């Protein structure tokens, strides 16, 4: 048998970002490419203490098989946080623990999507999310993302035959754009009036450093949505801990998909994160990360204003890890990438974030990982690359 | 939209075993039902020490995103073990770390199976495996498992249009049966002559306590096989650490499936298990588990011989955690289950381990979790249940 792979694999390529990460280890480079949280934000000491406590107090249970929904005290903690922050009426029964947001998407797609189903994504959208969904062979349709959120007029036009809508309403990866409260309400109304299911991917929720926090789309349409969250950007991505918050009538099937996929998520890490939350001031921990990223965003925006030609537009995110710049029409970020490598700076070209091959002139620039003192120098290098191009 | 789920979900039910685990917490019960490793085998102290060392020496890396193939030193350790035990010519490049064997199956199925593809399974076969494969909508065909392994004559008849063959050659779950060396070679020859891909699910490999260890099927047909292993039965199932050992020309697509599914497995646990292997005598650790399970198997077999009617046959496994008994034809293990619950003993009825609804008269009996002093009493209770039935 010479072509042994499933048809779904024909459309898949290795992720560009992850390939990039492999080559960008050279310390003479300044990188704006990685989608990684800054490791100085990792609470190593506290995690170490939590791990020791877990092994002493719950060793047998943390090392044994667990239930597929996840460790109940952690699920309660997540539900409580939604109650406290947004007054959401959810309990542990609404929460299923996943291996980061990536698996959350995989499970939702597995439970919901047949080949050929139409999935609406933002243009641009998170490429890892597109990657996860694509394996279930949907037909993608894209709705433009404006500076205030998804284009509601286009969404309303396109939604009638959509099976799912994939949204990232807060500090979207790759653009850093957030939906305004008005857009959120309008979008939720569109979902409700058309009874359309949606995914709300919200890994950066706790990384707001300016502007006003607003409730998730899920809180307006809780019967139709899957709200995804993650500890990757606020505690540790290596522990692969995320969750799905969904309506009870849909969670049964998500649970079956989880059982079939890997029985349950890592027990030890679930116990450790819960212990970390018990023993530490989480909001103070978050404040530290928010301040770090705000400072780096401010430096990045200032450097762009100083060094880039005014023909290049950019977003000013209120949180998260990314901003998005647009070169003048006709310029190609993939070609700019080669020039940038000569200048020893890297970013992620925008095209992989679109399902229709557009976005040639866009760049994703991450400010989370770059040390503050390198940001201005990195932007200068990028400005030189633009000039030589 | 009132029926929002994917077609593949229509065939799925919640796993019987996991439902059973929920209800069997009553301490007055003796359980032969669980597929759990005995928690007295968990190296809690050593894992705790390993965790502390990892956080001190590699904290930042263990908490950061990692590569999708898995932590390289751990993959090297696994490849070395195969080299040492069986002289297998594999390196870290052949090994991809998964969330236990369950995810290994999910990824292989995702990469390889289109709906309608024929998958051959043993009759009976591991129900969690069937569960994972079923989500990819194959057509199952079953080949009987004899006392010396899969029925090679029937396999040879049925294999021509099979896409994959799913095998469990060592101390199979549920029967405890192992392929003899002669059957292994014959099966490998069938795969090679027909160029058929196969999955070799081998989570109990290190739990051999009698008989002769023989090389995996994979070692005879390394271009066609996926050999799966796991730390669940020998270190900790809660850490969800398994692997796929496969040929390089197939691993690229498995890697893509892994990236799309959850990016990579838990870094912290990969580091901890590797550290555990560096600092401890793994073979001595295994010896302790093997001795424990051998003693419990011996007690179980002796009690069955003493208390069961001679019309009931049973296997005598050379390793692993399970044995398999057959009631006389016409008896129904599901009905016996109700009688057994009255006697406060539980097992797993055989039917869910068959893809064709047969196996009504079979029982899976686990000896791994039951304390030695309860085994004879448990078998007596089961004998009483059989008598009342």
XYZ file of C-alpha atoms in Angstrom:
778
model
C 0.000 0.000 0.000
C 1.868 3.056 -1.252
C -0.366 5.980 -0.269
C -1.442 4.934 3.176
C -2.608 8.237 4.600
C -6.118 9.475 5.221
C -7.576 11.995 2.772
C -7.721 14.626 5.502
C -3.903 14.653 5.675
C -3.579 15.821 2.066
C -4.393 19.382 3.067
C -1.994 19.540 5.981
C 1.450 21.073 6.095
C 3.783 21.372 9.022
C 3.078 24.529 10.948
C 5.208 27.436 9.685
C 5.540 28.944 13.136
C 6.817 25.762 14.710
C 9.323 25.324 11.900
C 10.421 28.899 12.456
C 10.932 28.274 16.154
C 13.384 25.523 15.312
C 15.668 27.809 13.285
C 15.421 31.003 15.346
C 17.687 29.863 18.193
C 20.604 32.055 17.069
C 21.147 34.647 19.857
C 22.300 37.345 17.414
C 18.722 37.465 16.096
C 16.004 39.606 17.610
C 12.743 37.729 17.298
C 9.248 39.149 17.063
C 8.092 35.795 15.696
C 7.381 33.506 18.651
C 3.921 33.130 20.078
C 5.497 32.192 23.388
C 4.802 33.723 26.770
C 7.860 35.339 28.314
C 9.520 32.762 30.583
C 10.281 35.410 33.209
C 6.537 35.238 33.941
C 6.682 31.533 34.885
C 6.102 31.072 38.623
C 8.838 28.440 38.880
C 9.344 28.637 42.634
C 5.614 28.521 43.386
C 5.019 25.644 40.966
C 7.855 23.743 42.593
C 6.318 24.251 46.029
C 2.882 23.280 44.713
C 4.318 20.117 43.125
C 5.944 19.049 46.369
C 2.712 19.630 48.297
C 0.672 17.689 45.752
C 3.025 14.714 45.877
C 2.985 14.701 49.690
C -0.758 15.189 50.131
C -2.276 13.634 47.008
C 0.549 11.556 45.484
C -1.502 8.439 44.790
C -4.413 10.302 43.239
C -2.254 12.669 41.199
C -0.423 9.698 39.656
C -3.496 7.470 39.098
C -6.030 7.593 36.258
C -8.590 10.361 36.682
C -12.012 11.236 35.336
C -12.306 12.417 31.744
C -13.916 15.778 32.577
C -10.873 16.678 34.661
C -9.976 17.277 38.311
C -13.123 18.620 39.917
C -11.597 21.234 42.269
C -9.791 22.791 39.308
C -12.995 22.797 37.250
C -14.783 24.469 40.179
C -12.051 27.057 40.421
C -12.466 27.903 36.724
C -16.262 28.125 37.020
C -15.942 30.359 40.084
C -13.589 32.667 38.256
C -16.161 33.121 35.463
C -18.851 33.744 38.079
C -16.743 36.339 39.870
C -15.446 38.152 36.805
C -18.566 38.147 34.649
C -21.458 36.873 36.785
C -21.684 33.841 34.492
C -24.013 31.078 35.608
C -21.666 28.113 35.133
C -20.492 25.278 37.382
C -17.823 22.575 37.230
C -20.250 20.542 35.093
C -19.800 23.060 32.277
C -16.008 22.740 32.333
C -13.918 20.020 30.678
C -10.129 20.147 31.092
C -8.125 19.850 27.860
C -4.476 19.806 26.802
C -4.391 23.517 26.123
C -6.675 25.391 23.754
C -5.357 23.382 20.840
C -6.995 20.194 22.081
C -10.135 22.094 23.011
C -10.533 22.992 19.340
C -9.716 19.465 18.235
C -12.396 17.994 20.510
C -15.068 20.486 19.499
C -14.322 19.860 15.821
C -14.328 16.110 16.388
C -17.715 16.238 18.061
C -19.329 18.760 15.734
C -17.888 18.755 12.215
C -18.619 16.534 9.251
C -16.523 16.927 6.100
C -17.911 19.779 3.995
C -19.518 21.633 6.913
C -19.084 25.374 6.616
C -16.961 27.022 9.294
C -16.718 30.790 9.436
C -13.397 32.195 10.603
C -12.174 35.718 11.082
C -9.861 37.046 8.365
C -7.192 36.803 9.622
C -7.567 34.064 12.248
C -5.280 32.041 14.502
C -3.324 29.645 12.287
C -3.081 26.899 14.921
C -6.838 26.993 15.179
C -7.275 26.768 11.422
C -4.788 23.875 11.486
C -6.833 21.981 14.119
C -10.160 22.561 12.347
C -8.810 21.743 8.886
C -8.224 18.095 9.849
C -12.010 17.690 10.033
C -12.297 18.829 6.406
C -14.695 21.759 6.740
C -15.234 24.375 4.059
C -13.888 27.638 5.437
C -15.549 30.950 4.814
C -13.893 34.126 6.082
C -15.390 37.301 7.514
C -13.163 40.393 7.718
C -11.913 41.511 11.086
C -12.171 45.284 11.448
C -10.491 47.392 14.105
C -13.555 47.060 16.377
C -14.107 43.336 15.817
C -15.587 40.965 13.256
C -17.539 42.625 10.429
C -21.122 42.048 11.583
C -22.735 42.961 8.270
C -20.706 40.333 6.410
C -21.181 37.841 9.238
C -24.957 38.260 9.040
C -24.828 37.667 5.277
C -22.737 34.539 5.464
C -24.045 32.828 8.585
C -27.211 31.090 7.366
C -25.539 27.829 6.288
C -22.632 27.867 8.763
C -22.198 24.966 11.167
C -19.759 26.799 13.434
C -18.214 30.241 13.779
C -14.677 30.429 15.177
C -14.064 33.706 17.017
C -11.189 35.213 19.035
C -12.775 38.310 20.582
C -9.926 39.411 22.888
C -6.475 40.568 21.665
C -6.710 38.171 18.791
C -3.763 36.164 17.617
C -2.484 37.441 15.142
C -3.847 41.015 15.126
C -4.224 42.000 18.781
C -7.694 43.312 17.889
C -10.561 43.046 20.423
C -14.296 43.178 19.763
C -15.889 46.262 21.290
C -18.738 45.605 23.775
C -21.245 46.765 21.132
C -19.854 44.360 18.523
C -19.891 41.512 21.049
C -23.583 42.048 21.737
C -24.381 42.344 18.053
C -22.490 39.147 17.233
C -24.220 37.265 20.059
C -27.595 38.448 18.690
C -26.676 37.097 15.255
C -25.792 33.703 16.798
C -29.031 33.615 18.791
C -31.337 34.652 15.974
C -29.808 32.078 13.607
C -29.225 29.384 16.306
C -25.606 29.070 15.173
C -23.004 27.373 17.335
C -19.748 29.210 17.939
C -16.307 28.756 19.407
C -14.936 31.595 21.506
C -11.181 31.114 21.782
C -10.008 33.273 24.668
C -6.495 32.282 25.805
C -5.392 35.875 26.426
C -8.410 36.849 28.548
C -6.347 37.498 31.692
C -3.737 39.526 29.811
C -5.732 42.757 29.475
C -3.515 45.718 30.382
C -5.669 48.592 29.133
C -9.250 49.330 28.115
C -12.414 47.884 29.603
C -12.972 44.189 30.293
C -16.275 42.929 28.900
C -18.118 39.608 29.343
C -17.507 36.827 26.823
C -19.849 36.181 23.899
C -20.699 32.967 25.752
C -22.388 34.951 28.525
C -24.897 36.328 25.990
C -25.556 33.012 24.204
C -24.624 30.226 26.647
C -26.687 27.557 24.870
C -24.743 27.893 21.637
C -21.144 28.542 22.544
C -17.937 26.837 23.516
C -15.777 29.237 25.505
C -12.161 28.104 25.572
C -9.586 29.182 28.115
C -6.035 28.246 28.955
C -3.362 28.426 31.633
C -0.694 28.517 28.913
C -0.237 32.291 28.799
C -0.617 32.908 32.538
C 1.014 29.937 34.295
C 2.805 27.533 31.938
C 2.287 26.452 28.336
C 4.454 23.350 28.850
C 1.869 21.898 31.224
C -0.717 21.946 28.391
C -3.700 22.934 30.507
C -6.766 24.486 28.974
C -10.500 24.026 29.139
C -13.828 24.143 27.353
C -16.745 25.885 29.052
C -19.875 24.772 27.246
C -23.601 24.135 27.658
C -24.511 20.859 29.385
C -26.464 19.501 26.404
C -23.330 19.688 24.262
C -20.725 18.612 26.834
C -21.739 14.934 26.820
C -20.464 14.507 23.288
C -17.335 16.553 23.967
C -16.668 14.198 26.880
C -16.942 11.174 24.588
C -14.498 12.796 22.164
C -12.121 13.439 25.076
C -12.339 9.817 26.287
C -11.581 8.502 22.824
C -8.730 10.995 22.309
C -6.673 10.459 25.478
C -8.953 9.438 28.392
C -8.172 12.573 30.403
C -5.596 15.344 30.755
C -2.480 15.062 32.902
C -3.624 14.612 36.508
C -0.391 15.747 38.128
C -0.435 19.098 36.346
C -4.120 19.616 37.126
C -3.389 19.091 40.822
C -0.328 21.360 40.666
C -2.165 24.249 39.018
C -5.020 23.946 41.495
C -2.548 23.945 44.393
C -0.818 26.973 42.881
C -4.149 28.805 42.839
C -4.881 27.866 46.473
C -1.544 29.105 47.775
C -0.900 32.250 45.754
C -2.441 35.627 44.956
C -3.374 34.951 41.331
C -4.465 38.494 40.592
C -1.144 39.858 41.827
C 0.662 37.294 39.674
C -1.396 38.398 36.659
C -0.691 42.057 37.382
C 3.020 41.352 37.024
C 2.541 39.786 33.589
C 0.183 42.548 32.458
C 2.675 45.253 33.494
C 5.521 43.495 31.691
C 3.576 43.135 28.452
C 2.128 46.649 28.635
C 5.611 48.091 28.906
C 6.795 46.029 25.944
C 3.764 46.983 23.859
C 4.378 50.660 24.675
C 8.025 50.365 23.618
C 7.016 48.522 20.447
C 4.386 51.084 19.448
C 6.784 53.962 20.170
C 9.542 52.331 18.105
C 7.188 51.692 15.186
C 6.019 55.312 15.204
C 9.632 56.436 15.287
C 11.244 54.132 12.699
C 8.563 52.866 10.285
C 7.369 54.886 7.277
C 3.912 56.343 7.872
C 2.501 54.235 5.015
C 2.639 51.234 7.346
C -0.421 50.852 9.574
C -0.489 48.948 12.852
C -2.873 47.930 15.636
C -2.547 49.015 19.271
C -3.703 46.008 21.305
C -5.251 46.413 24.767
C -3.753 43.137 25.929
C -2.253 39.872 24.795
C 1.042 39.368 23.000
C 0.740 40.537 19.389
C 0.306 43.462 17.092
C -0.320 43.485 13.394
C 1.150 45.721 10.772
C 0.133 46.230 7.169
C 2.663 47.106 4.486
C 1.407 49.147 1.528
C -0.666 47.043 -0.931
C 1.482 45.081 -3.334
C 4.300 44.475 -0.861
C 4.890 40.872 0.136
C 5.728 40.005 3.752
C 7.248 36.671 2.719
C 9.799 38.544 0.594
C 10.313 41.026 3.420
C 10.998 38.045 5.682
C 14.128 37.181 3.689
C 15.363 40.772 3.938
C 14.617 40.750 7.661
C 16.645 37.576 8.174
C 19.602 39.428 6.594
C 19.089 42.133 9.231
C 18.837 39.473 11.966
C 15.256 40.093 12.941
C 12.253 37.796 12.382
C 8.460 38.094 12.467
C 5.623 35.925 11.155
C 4.286 36.777 7.676
C 0.520 37.257 7.635
C -0.553 34.907 4.882
C -0.833 31.659 6.930
C -3.458 33.397 9.090
C -5.862 33.618 6.144
C -7.795 30.667 4.748
C -8.002 32.199 1.277
C -4.328 32.959 0.623
C -4.706 36.725 1.108
C -2.777 38.806 3.637
C 0.439 38.960 1.635
C 1.213 42.444 2.923
C 0.643 41.743 6.648
C 3.060 40.945 9.505
C 2.419 39.529 12.965
C 4.768 41.093 15.465
C 4.981 39.648 18.940
C 6.066 41.816 21.869
C 5.793 39.195 24.633
C 9.188 37.506 24.399
C 11.486 40.293 23.274
C 13.503 41.849 26.116
C 12.551 45.517 26.550
C 16.053 46.738 25.672
C 15.976 44.897 22.299
C 12.632 46.183 21.064
C 13.764 49.517 19.618
C 16.822 47.888 17.989
C 14.629 45.127 16.521
C 12.170 47.614 15.041
C 15.095 49.577 13.580
C 16.373 46.396 11.922
C 12.923 45.724 10.548
C 12.705 49.311 9.274
C 16.041 48.778 7.471
C 14.688 45.572 5.938
C 11.648 47.481 4.703
C 13.883 50.177 3.270
C 16.098 47.702 1.377
C 12.901 46.046 0.091
C -29.730 23.782 14.434
C -31.132 20.914 16.489
C -28.814 17.990 15.693
C -25.467 19.719 15.760
C -23.144 16.746 16.159
C -20.890 15.124 13.602
C -22.010 11.843 12.060
C -19.065 10.052 13.673
C -20.554 10.727 17.122
C -23.677 8.707 16.373
C -21.852 5.454 16.984
C -20.266 6.483 20.249
C -21.397 5.655 23.752
C -19.764 6.543 27.001
C -17.178 3.955 27.942
C -18.714 1.200 30.102
C -15.548 0.734 32.124
C -15.251 4.372 33.012
C -18.906 4.472 34.025
C -18.274 1.404 36.156
C -15.326 3.076 37.857
C -17.602 5.874 38.980
C -19.999 3.550 40.844
C -17.497 1.058 42.255
C -16.146 3.284 45.038
C -18.022 1.379 47.772
C -15.343 -0.240 50.002
C -17.545 -3.258 50.812
C -17.131 -4.326 47.176
C -14.261 -6.421 45.899
C -13.435 -5.278 42.402
C -11.902 -7.281 39.589
C -13.204 -4.658 37.155
C -10.692 -1.825 37.034
C -7.985 -1.673 34.409
C -5.901 0.368 36.827
C -2.334 -0.297 37.905
C -2.011 -0.912 41.622
C -1.169 2.421 43.274
C 1.292 0.742 45.646
C 3.523 0.467 42.570
C 3.652 4.249 42.070
C 7.138 5.584 42.867
C 5.727 8.615 44.681
C 8.866 9.510 46.616
C 11.128 9.179 43.576
C 8.740 11.173 41.357
C 8.638 13.887 43.988
C 12.433 14.048 44.064
C 12.574 14.038 40.260
C 10.015 16.855 40.085
C 12.013 19.012 42.475
C 15.206 18.426 40.517
C 13.497 19.248 37.217
C 12.081 22.499 38.556
C 15.473 23.513 39.966
C 17.571 22.526 36.962
C 15.193 22.911 34.003
C 12.281 24.968 35.380
C 12.020 27.389 32.477
C 12.206 24.712 29.796
C 9.878 22.292 31.554
C 7.210 25.018 31.798
C 7.672 26.463 28.270
C 6.264 25.168 24.982
C 8.208 22.205 23.621
C 8.637 20.432 20.302
C 5.784 18.312 18.991
C 7.801 15.075 18.784
C 8.474 15.296 22.516
C 11.425 15.844 24.851
C 14.438 14.472 23.029
C 16.312 12.877 25.961
C 13.191 10.911 26.848
C 12.737 9.814 23.224
C 16.397 8.707 23.193
C 15.881 6.781 26.398
C 12.935 4.917 24.852
C 14.853 4.155 21.646
C 17.821 2.903 23.699
C 15.593 0.617 25.698
C 14.296 -0.976 22.469
C 17.884 -1.329 21.242
C 19.004 -2.958 24.483
C 16.039 -5.274 24.944
C 15.478 -6.373 21.359
C 18.389 -5.079 19.287
C 15.951 -2.859 17.413
C 17.471 -0.341 15.030
C 15.523 2.751 16.138
C 16.532 6.237 17.296
C 14.784 9.198 18.885
C 13.576 10.150 15.390
C 11.321 7.089 15.380
C 9.686 8.052 18.678
C 6.836 10.544 19.180
C 5.597 11.175 22.729
C 1.824 10.943 23.203
C -0.702 11.315 26.015
C -0.714 7.640 26.818
C -1.487 4.836 24.386
C -4.986 6.187 23.913
C -3.731 9.266 22.104
C -1.225 7.177 20.162
C -4.151 5.281 18.653
C -6.079 8.474 18.024
C -3.178 10.028 16.125
C -2.487 6.935 14.030
C -6.171 6.675 13.137
C -6.318 10.391 12.351
C -3.349 10.138 10.011
C -4.282 6.846 8.372
C -8.023 6.167 8.311
C -10.709 7.350 5.941
C -14.344 6.497 6.714
C -15.115 3.022 5.442
C -11.522 1.750 5.611
C -11.333 -1.805 6.872
C -9.582 -2.294 10.202
C -8.905 -5.801 11.470
C -9.059 -6.252 15.229
C -8.552 -9.270 17.429
C -11.718 -10.868 18.789
C -11.794 -9.862 21.565
C -9.790 -6.608 21.515
C -9.141 -3.687 23.868
C -12.344 -1.682 24.115
C -10.612 1.674 24.621
C -8.739 1.014 21.397
C -11.925 0.160 19.533
C -13.435 3.336 20.998
C -10.541 5.486 19.683
C -10.587 3.910 16.217
C -14.370 3.980 15.873
C -14.403 7.797 15.790
C -12.679 7.596 12.413
C -15.570 5.503 11.068
C -13.722 2.396 9.860
C -15.426 -0.888 9.065
C -14.226 -3.392 11.638
C -13.491 -6.993 10.791
C -12.526 -9.385 13.579
C -10.046 -12.270 13.636
C -10.293 -14.778 16.497
C -7.660 -14.724 19.193
C -6.570 -18.248 20.089
C -4.579 -19.247 23.145
C -1.316 -18.839 21.203
C -2.213 -15.567 19.513
C -4.257 -14.241 16.617
C -5.619 -16.911 14.244
C -3.161 -16.636 11.363
C -5.234 -18.657 8.894
C -8.222 -16.344 9.310
C -5.940 -13.291 9.309
C -4.420 -14.374 5.983
C -7.907 -14.797 4.518
C -9.192 -11.419 5.618
C -6.166 -9.189 5.202
C -6.172 -8.395 1.479
C -8.414 -5.308 1.674
C -7.474 -4.193 5.199
C -6.024 -0.724 5.733
C -4.753 -1.446 9.240
C -4.519 -4.375 11.658
C -4.761 -3.576 15.365
C -2.836 -6.091 17.487
C -2.037 -6.504 21.183
C 0.568 -9.290 21.196
C 1.578 -9.227 24.891
C -0.797 -10.075 27.798
C -3.635 -8.602 25.852
C -6.319 -6.509 27.487
C -8.839 -8.187 28.008
C -7.652 -11.808 27.745
C -4.082 -11.833 29.062
C -3.142 -13.905 25.990
C 0.300 -13.457 24.338
C 1.330 -14.378 20.810
C 3.926 -17.167 20.808
C 7.233 -16.359 19.038
C 6.176 -18.581 16.127
C 2.850 -16.786 15.719
C 4.595 -13.409 15.903
C 6.898 -14.347 13.025
C 4.029 -15.746 10.998
C 1.926 -12.613 11.534
C 4.854 -10.378 10.569
C 5.294 -12.419 7.373
C 1.628 -11.904 6.526
C 2.012 -8.141 6.990
C 5.156 -8.050 4.858
C 3.841 -10.191 2.019
C 0.640 -8.121 1.791
C 2.319 -4.746 2.618
C -0.297 -4.126 5.308
C 0.196 -1.511 8.005
C -0.347 -2.546 11.596
C -0.610 -1.137 15.080
C 1.147 -3.037 17.857
C -0.305 -1.882 21.162
C 2.122 -2.963 23.872
C 1.447 -1.117 27.145
C 2.139 -4.168 29.316
C 5.493 -5.035 27.711
C 7.497 -4.467 30.903
C 5.039 -6.439 33.047
C 6.168 -9.922 32.001
C 6.527 -12.114 35.088
C 6.847 -15.551 33.473
C 7.604 -17.134 30.096
C 10.035 -15.899 27.489
C 10.252 -12.299 26.257
C 10.219 -12.045 22.467
C 10.847 -9.102 20.131
C 7.877 -7.033 18.977
C 6.175 -7.584 15.614
C 7.636 -4.194 14.724
C 11.159 -5.621 14.805
C 10.238 -8.030 11.976
C 8.355 -5.473 9.843
C 9.634 -2.018 10.857
C 8.495 -0.291 7.662
C 4.851 -1.145 8.229
C 4.219 -0.916 11.938
C 3.404 1.502 14.698
C 4.641 0.114 17.997
C 2.952 1.825 20.928
C 4.281 1.910 24.457
C 3.327 3.619 27.691
C 4.576 4.621 31.126
C 1.022 4.261 32.478
C 1.385 0.744 33.825
C 4.959 1.084 35.088
C 5.303 4.647 36.414
C 2.036 6.594 36.471
C -1.126 6.583 34.347
C -2.134 10.016 35.654
C 0.834 11.591 33.879
C -0.551 10.336 30.527
C 2.779 9.479 28.945
C 3.014 7.069 26.052
C 4.694 6.931 22.674
C 4.573 5.767 19.088
C 7.632 4.081 17.610
C 7.186 4.116 13.850
C 9.054 4.202 10.543
C 10.403 7.618 9.524
C 8.382 7.784 6.293
C 5.148 7.571 8.314
C 6.121 9.708 11.323
C 5.916 13.021 9.447
C 2.164 12.703 9.116
C 1.779 11.465 12.693
C 3.654 14.588 13.763
C 1.233 16.800 11.842
C -1.692 15.031 13.520
C -0.024 15.602 16.903
C 0.520 19.321 16.203
C -3.096 19.777 15.211
C -4.359 17.763 18.206
C -2.536 19.452 21.090
C 0.860 20.816 19.897
C 2.841 18.515 22.188
C 2.525 16.416 25.336
C 3.016 17.774 28.845
C 6.639 18.972 29.083
C 6.870 18.881 32.862
C 5.881 15.215 33.034
C 8.253 14.307 30.206
C 11.122 15.910 32.113
C 10.060 14.242 35.367
C 9.885 10.751 33.878
C 13.253 11.216 32.216
C 14.758 12.402 35.505
C 13.189 9.425 37.268
C 14.919 7.099 34.791
C 18.285 8.846 35.273
C 18.203 8.587 39.051
C 16.682 5.171 39.690
C 17.229 1.501 38.910
C 14.308 1.033 36.538
C 14.730 -2.725 36.217
C 14.619 -3.124 40.000
C 11.499 -0.957 40.098
C 9.901 -3.155 37.423
C 10.876 -6.307 39.284
C 8.834 -5.114 42.256
C 5.730 -4.617 40.108
C 6.220 -7.950 38.322
C 6.522 -9.804 41.644
C 3.400 -8.141 43.004
C 1.299 -8.986 39.948
C 2.702 -12.508 39.672
C 1.680 -13.222 43.242
C -1.805 -11.860 42.614
C -2.169 -13.843 39.393
C -1.099 -17.002 41.227
C -3.646 -16.385 43.984
C -6.328 -15.639 41.396
C -5.650 -18.791 39.359
C -5.547 -20.926 42.519
C -8.849 -19.472 43.757
C -10.522 -20.036 40.383
C -9.384 -23.647 40.312
C -10.689 -24.094 43.859
C -14.058 -22.329 43.680
C -15.254 -22.229 40.058
C -17.057 -25.139 38.386
C -14.789 -26.958 35.936
C -17.066 -25.951 33.047
C -15.587 -22.464 33.239
C -12.359 -22.005 31.289
C -9.752 -19.360 31.970
C -6.434 -18.056 30.637
C -3.161 -18.064 32.597
C -1.383 -14.856 31.541
C 2.406 -14.569 31.598
C 2.246 -10.906 32.503
C 0.017 -7.864 32.537
C -3.075 -7.298 34.644
C -5.942 -9.412 33.300
C -7.269 -12.889 32.813
C -10.284 -14.012 30.861
C -12.853 -16.590 31.769
C -15.527 -18.191 29.631
C -18.831 -19.304 31.091
C -20.545 -22.237 29.388
C -22.183 -21.233 26.057
C -25.581 -19.661 26.536
C -24.738 -17.965 29.802
C -24.724 -14.180 29.746
C -22.028 -12.253 31.619
C -24.178 -9.116 31.705
C -26.822 -11.029 33.648
C -24.124 -12.534 35.851
C -22.922 -8.988 36.515
C -26.200 -8.163 38.296
C -25.890 -11.300 40.442
C -22.269 -10.410 41.197
C -23.233 -6.911 42.330
C -25.603 -8.579 44.841
C -22.582 -10.537 46.118
C -20.493 -7.332 46.220
C -17.982 -8.269 43.590
C -17.572 -6.745 40.119
C -15.819 -7.629 36.858
C -16.122 -6.414 33.278
C -18.488 -8.367 30.985
C -16.814 -9.479 27.770
C -19.192 -8.163 25.145
C -17.820 -4.598 24.819
C -14.477 -6.112 23.771
C -16.014 -7.508 20.586
C -16.914 -5.410 17.574
C -19.654 -7.820 16.461
C -21.682 -8.092 19.680
C -20.441 -11.594 20.515
C -18.663 -12.597 23.734
C -21.806 -12.716 25.864
C -20.399 -15.545 27.967
C -16.976 -13.995 28.695
C -15.622 -12.071 31.682
C -12.529 -9.901 32.071
C -11.050 -10.322 35.522
C -8.306 -7.977 36.647
C -5.824 -9.051 39.296
C -3.709 -5.896 39.423
C -5.673 -3.773 41.884
C -7.171 -6.323 44.247
C -5.258 -6.704 47.528
C -3.833 -10.238 47.830
C -5.914 -11.016 50.904
C -9.173 -10.196 49.081
C -8.607 -12.331 45.993
C -9.795 -15.678 47.325
C -12.836 -14.064 48.968
C -13.668 -12.195 45.748
C -13.490 -15.345 43.663
C -15.717 -17.127 46.215
C -18.277 -14.344 45.892
C -18.129 -14.648 42.110
C -18.555 -18.423 42.398
C -21.673 -17.842 44.527
C -23.016 -15.442 41.907
C -22.445 -18.084 39.235
C -24.233 -20.652 41.384
C -27.287 -18.428 41.953
C -27.326 -17.743 38.207
